[in-house]
C-alpha positions as MATLAB code, in Angstrom:
seq = 'MPNLLQGAHFVLAAHRISQLPADTGAEVAFAGRSNAGKSSALNALTNHKGLARTSKTPGRTQQMVAFALPPLAQGEGEPPLVARLIDLPGYGYAKVPEDLRAHWKQEIDAYLHRRQSLRGVVLIADIRHPLKEFDRMMLDFCFATGLPCHLLLTKADKLSRNQAAQALAAMRKSFPDGLHATAQVFSSPAGTGVDEARERVVELLRTPRL';
ca = [
      35.686  111.932   80.020;
      33.327  109.052   80.834;
      33.317  106.098   78.493;
      29.751  105.891   77.266;
      30.414  102.503   75.645;
      31.388  100.941   78.996;
      28.879   98.490   80.297;
      28.339   96.857   76.896;
      27.203   93.277   77.225;
      26.412   90.313   74.923;
      22.788   89.904   73.907;
      22.753   87.255   71.202;
      24.453   85.818   68.125;
      22.282   85.731   64.968;
      22.661   83.556   61.889;
      20.080   85.677   60.060;
      18.972   89.292   60.376;
      15.508   88.121   61.420;
      17.104   86.829   64.662;
      18.575   90.211   65.645;
      17.036   92.339   68.413;
      13.992   94.451   67.477;
      14.817   97.066   64.873;
      14.418  100.048   67.215;
      16.760  102.521   68.833;
      20.207  102.979   67.254;
      23.082  100.703   66.417;
      26.547  100.917   64.856;
      27.930   97.964   62.945;
      31.593   96.904   63.031;
      32.865   95.340   59.829;
      36.240   94.232   58.536;
      38.422   91.398   57.389;
      38.969   88.604   59.831;
      42.585   89.452   60.558;
      42.227   93.231   60.866;
      41.746   93.383   64.659;
      37.981   93.940   64.872;
      37.429   92.004   68.120;
      40.332   93.722   69.815;
      39.016   97.125   68.749;
      35.571   96.356   70.167;
      37.095   95.206   73.458;
      39.268   98.375   73.670;
      36.370  100.735   72.916;
      34.090   99.166   75.499;
      36.886   98.649   77.999;
      35.813   95.002   78.278;
      38.589   92.609   77.423;
      36.295   89.631   77.079;
      33.399   91.248   75.205;
      34.296   90.088   71.687;
      36.217   86.856   71.275;
      39.781   87.332   70.077;
      41.708   84.417   68.625;
      44.923   83.643   66.868;
      42.733   81.899   64.303;
      41.039   84.671   62.224;
      37.364   84.256   61.427;
      36.037   83.129   64.742;
      33.129   85.574   64.520;
      30.821   83.537   62.290;
      27.523   85.197   63.168;
      26.178   88.700   63.669;
      26.719   89.401   67.349;
      24.629   92.037   69.192;
      25.981   93.870   72.239;
      23.645   96.164   74.230;
      24.973   99.484   75.514;
      23.773  101.475   78.466;
      21.004  103.930   77.350;
      22.488  107.083   75.868;
      21.285  110.493   77.107;
      19.819  112.701   74.408;
      18.503  116.282   74.319;
      16.455  117.784   77.107;
      13.042  116.290   77.287;
      13.988  113.275   75.110;
      14.019  109.759   76.465;
      17.366  107.906   76.690;
      18.409  106.229   73.413;
      18.409  102.432   73.297;
      21.747  101.609   71.653;
      23.659   98.535   70.394;
      26.847   97.568   68.663;
      26.656   94.855   66.026;
      29.741   92.797   65.247;
      29.429   91.545   61.670;
      31.185   88.308   60.607;
      34.852   88.689   59.763;
      35.230   88.409   56.031;
      37.802   87.318   53.474;
      40.345   85.411   55.476;
      38.568   82.718   57.397;
      38.818   79.156   56.148;
      35.148   78.458   55.855;
      33.031   76.575   53.339;
      31.984   78.545   50.260;
      28.281   78.175   51.026;
      28.745   79.741   54.481;
      30.778   82.586   52.964;
      27.944   83.171   50.430;
      25.435   83.136   53.312;
      27.420   85.797   55.188;
      27.601   87.988   52.106;
      23.834   87.739   51.569;
      22.986   88.405   55.215;
      25.388   91.335   55.558;
      23.963   92.864   52.376;
      20.403   92.431   53.700;
      21.399   93.856   57.083;
      22.920   96.995   55.594;
      19.968   97.624   53.248;
      17.083   96.841   55.596;
      18.121   97.665   59.177;
      16.431  100.955   60.027;
      18.184  101.382   63.395;
      21.614  101.260   61.723;
      23.277  104.658   62.126;
      26.714  103.998   60.738;
      29.520  101.574   60.037;
      32.911  101.336   61.708;
      35.199   99.702   59.143;
      38.335   98.010   60.533;
      41.378   97.791   58.282;
      45.059   97.067   58.877;
      47.014  100.284   58.364;
      49.952   98.377   56.873;
      48.055   97.157   53.820;
      45.907   98.716   51.036;
      42.177   98.353   51.412;
      40.928   94.997   50.131;
      37.961   94.354   47.874;
      35.553   93.887   50.807;
      36.643   97.145   52.375;
      36.082   99.009   49.106;
      32.698   97.361   48.669;
      31.695   98.618   52.169;
      32.860  102.139   51.403;
      31.010  102.026   48.083;
      27.847  100.894   49.814;
      28.089  103.721   52.374;
      28.707  106.213   49.598;
      25.696  105.006   47.614;
      23.328  105.076   50.571;
      24.658  108.110   52.444;
      25.400  105.932   55.480;
      28.234  107.437   57.636;
      31.392  105.350   57.886;
      34.327  105.646   60.261;
      37.487  103.878   59.239;
      39.802  102.553   61.965;
      43.295  101.943   60.617;
      44.382   99.379   63.157;
      47.778   98.040   64.182;
      49.293  101.536   64.065;
      51.757  100.445   66.713;
      53.492   98.402   64.018;
      54.471  101.635   62.174;
      56.351  104.803   63.168;
      54.231  107.800   63.969;
      55.306  109.430   60.681;
      54.467  106.315   58.646;
      51.049  106.082   60.291;
      50.348  109.763   59.586;
      51.315  109.308   55.930;
      49.087  106.229   55.605;
      46.138  108.111   57.146;
      46.635  111.119   54.849;
      46.791  108.833   51.772;
      43.609  107.045   52.865;
      41.684  110.276   53.322;
      42.769  111.468   49.888;
      41.477  108.291   48.297;
      37.899  108.845   49.567;
      35.511  109.945   46.769;
      33.857  113.367   47.089;
      30.516  113.057   48.846;
      31.448  110.019   50.936;
      30.356  110.588   54.558;
      33.493  109.009   55.915;
      36.056  109.814   58.588;
      39.311  107.959   59.294;
      41.863  107.704   62.117;
      44.874  105.656   63.212;
      44.194  103.114   65.929;
      45.992  100.589   68.071;
      44.254   98.444   70.630;
      47.387   97.329   72.561;
      48.939  100.866   72.580;
      45.631  102.658   73.223;
      46.205  104.891   70.205;
      43.059  106.672   69.083;
      40.733  104.827   71.466;
      39.157  107.971   72.933;
      38.703  109.517   69.481;
      37.006  106.340   68.211;
      34.693  106.133   71.198;
      33.549  109.703   70.609;
      32.879  108.970   66.927;
      30.854  105.802   67.701;
      28.690  107.755   70.215;
      28.286  110.558   67.654;
      27.121  108.050   65.037;
      24.613  106.489   67.499;
      23.111  109.915   68.246;
      22.821  110.951   64.617;
      19.339  110.460   63.226;
      19.162  108.350   60.069;
      18.476  110.381   56.936;
];
């Protein structure tokens, strides 16, 4: 199966939502705590090892980073879909000044509420730990707005297959009724769940916003 996310390339890094590309087409946002493996996941999904910066120092993503994708084919007679991935600032772990942390929170909130091209959120969380406050806030926002969310439980290679399956089942059970959310186990280094996640991201991009 061809990787429709391959060919992604850096467009710009924005400190404010007003600096992002024009609010047209479709985009999926990637969110998660700074040490959850968000950059590694983006690199694995796009098959581009250097697309998103990875670092042993969590919190290197300090702006909203836009990556353009090759145009996605749609239905017969429809023009190709202009598509993007947006890497939101890693949250909660980075050692950054409080005013910058407050700025991120304000801009992420504005982005999620105002961005009309946003089709869904991919939330990155470490499978070995319970969801943190920021993760729950993101799920609550998606629930309240009807925005689809796909949860990647990363670092699954650190657990046995049985442990990972149990963690996934427990996570799905914790979702409130009516939440448009899906979840899967994922490991960038082991390649676990990469094809499934790619399919879900493309599906989100092609889903019209309600």
